[in-house]
Amino acid sequence: MRLLVRAAAWGGILLLMILMLTPQVRVPGPEAYADKVWHLLGFLAITLALQVGPVWGNRLGAALLAVAIGAAVEVVQEWVGRERSLLDLIADAAGAGIGWAVSPLLTPLLGWLRPQD
């Protein structure tokens, strides 16, 4: 079961990366802010999912890695027909920060997912 949950977390990260690097699609919600809300929620999820993988016990490392992923995505988006956005990166960082802040509430779940030594 743990392996399945970790695989789902990594699959979720991969899916979010694909969505961020595909040609732009219209996202549901209020025109001006829907994209930013989706960025925030996506990077909250990425930060939590990273804690199921390579950055065990390092909440700050997971959040910083999520922000680095967001920055890399913003650079690469220009090559795939999308445009860079500082506001997207700010939303990514806000989501990572929220993920960092709420992860102690999920410690029992994240601990259960930790590989057994």
PDB file of C-alpha atoms in Angstrom, residues 16-81:
ATOM      1  CA  LEU A  16       1.158  18.552 -12.881  1.00  0.00           C
ATOM      2  CA  MET A  17       4.449  19.023 -14.745  1.00  0.00           C
ATOM      3  CA  ILE A  18       2.834  17.841 -17.991  1.00  0.00           C
ATOM      4  CA  LEU A  19      -0.121  20.182 -17.492  1.00  0.00           C
ATOM      5  CA  MET A  20       2.209  23.127 -16.863  1.00  0.00           C
ATOM      6  CA  LEU A  21       4.208  22.432 -20.016  1.00  0.00           C
ATOM      7  CA  THR A  22       1.420  21.750 -22.496  1.00  0.00           C
ATOM      8  CA  PRO A  23      -0.061  24.444 -24.707  1.00  0.00           C
ATOM      9  CA  GLN A  24      -2.173  26.801 -22.659  1.00  0.00           C
ATOM     10  CA  VAL A  25      -5.754  25.809 -22.049  1.00  0.00           C
ATOM     11  CA  ARG A  26      -8.520  27.841 -20.493  1.00  0.00           C
ATOM     12  CA  VAL A  27      -8.860  27.005 -16.800  1.00  0.00           C
ATOM     13  CA  PRO A  28     -12.219  27.267 -15.064  1.00  0.00           C
ATOM     14  CA  GLY A  29     -12.783  30.102 -12.616  1.00  0.00           C
ATOM     15  CA  PRO A  30     -12.718  33.895 -12.537  1.00  0.00           C
ATOM     16  CA  GLU A  31     -10.725  35.046 -15.532  1.00  0.00           C
ATOM     17  CA  ALA A  32      -8.063  37.091 -13.751  1.00  0.00           C
ATOM     18  CA  TYR A  33      -7.130  34.742 -10.923  1.00  0.00           C
ATOM     19  CA  ALA A  34      -8.092  31.164 -11.767  1.00  0.00           C
ATOM     20  CA  ASP A  35      -4.638  30.322 -13.077  1.00  0.00           C
ATOM     21  CA  LYS A  36      -2.970  31.635  -9.916  1.00  0.00           C
ATOM     22  CA  VAL A  37      -5.270  29.586  -7.682  1.00  0.00           C
ATOM     23  CA  TRP A  38      -4.446  26.466  -9.700  1.00  0.00           C
ATOM     24  CA  HIS A  39      -0.720  27.227  -9.388  1.00  0.00           C
ATOM     25  CA  LEU A  40      -1.059  27.656  -5.620  1.00  0.00           C
ATOM     26  CA  LEU A  41      -2.991  24.391  -5.200  1.00  0.00           C
ATOM     27  CA  GLY A  42      -0.671  22.512  -7.543  1.00  0.00           C
ATOM     28  CA  PHE A  43       2.471  23.546  -5.698  1.00  0.00           C
ATOM     29  CA  LEU A  44       0.896  22.853  -2.319  1.00  0.00           C
ATOM     30  CA  ALA A  45       0.319  19.314  -3.645  1.00  0.00           C
ATOM     31  CA  ILE A  46       3.835  19.078  -5.106  1.00  0.00           C
ATOM     32  CA  THR A  47       5.392  20.143  -1.792  1.00  0.00           C
ATOM     33  CA  LEU A  48       3.444  17.502   0.111  1.00  0.00           C
ATOM     34  CA  ALA A  49       4.136  14.840  -2.516  1.00  0.00           C
ATOM     35  CA  LEU A  50       7.867  15.568  -2.419  1.00  0.00           C
ATOM     36  CA  GLN A  51       7.830  14.679   1.263  1.00  0.00           C
ATOM     37  CA  VAL A  52       6.737  11.191   0.290  1.00  0.00           C
ATOM     38  CA  GLY A  53       9.914  10.801  -1.757  1.00  0.00           C
ATOM     39  CA  PRO A  54      13.454  12.108  -1.728  1.00  0.00           C
ATOM     40  CA  VAL A  55      13.282  14.759   0.982  1.00  0.00           C
ATOM     41  CA  TRP A  56      12.142  12.735   4.008  1.00  0.00           C
ATOM     42  CA  GLY A  57      11.939  14.779   7.164  1.00  0.00           C
ATOM     43  CA  ASN A  58      12.989  17.973   5.437  1.00  0.00           C
ATOM     44  CA  ARG A  59       9.937  20.178   5.021  1.00  0.00           C
ATOM     45  CA  LEU A  60      12.013  23.185   4.017  1.00  0.00           C
ATOM     46  CA  GLY A  61      13.881  21.124   1.423  1.00  0.00           C
ATOM     47  CA  ALA A  62      10.582  19.969  -0.091  1.00  0.00           C
ATOM     48  CA  ALA A  63       9.255  23.538  -0.247  1.00  0.00           C
ATOM     49  CA  LEU A  64      12.473  24.904  -1.769  1.00  0.00           C
ATOM     50  CA  LEU A  65      12.591  22.086  -4.321  1.00  0.00           C
ATOM     51  CA  ALA A  66       8.966  22.834  -5.261  1.00  0.00           C
ATOM     52  CA  VAL A  67       9.814  26.525  -5.783  1.00  0.00           C
ATOM     53  CA  ALA A  68      12.841  25.520  -7.881  1.00  0.00           C
ATOM     54  CA  ILE A  69      10.574  23.302 -10.000  1.00  0.00           C
ATOM     55  CA  GLY A  70       8.195  26.244 -10.416  1.00  0.00           C
ATOM     56  CA  ALA A  71      11.026  28.528 -11.503  1.00  0.00           C
ATOM     57  CA  ALA A  72      12.288  25.938 -13.986  1.00  0.00           C
ATOM     58  CA  VAL A  73       8.781  25.510 -15.394  1.00  0.00           C
ATOM     59  CA  GLU A  74       8.461  29.269 -15.884  1.00  0.00           C
ATOM     60  CA  VAL A  75      11.729  29.304 -17.860  1.00  0.00           C
ATOM     61  CA  VAL A  76      10.790  26.285 -19.991  1.00  0.00           C
ATOM     62  CA  GLN A  77       7.232  27.477 -20.692  1.00  0.00           C
ATOM     63  CA  GLU A  78       8.523  30.020 -23.187  1.00  0.00           C
ATOM     64  CA  TRP A  79       9.947  27.167 -25.269  1.00  0.00           C
ATOM     65  CA  VAL A  80       6.568  25.389 -25.451  1.00  0.00           C
ATOM     66  CA  GLY A  81       4.494  28.338 -26.590  1.00  0.00           C
TER      67      GLY A  81
END
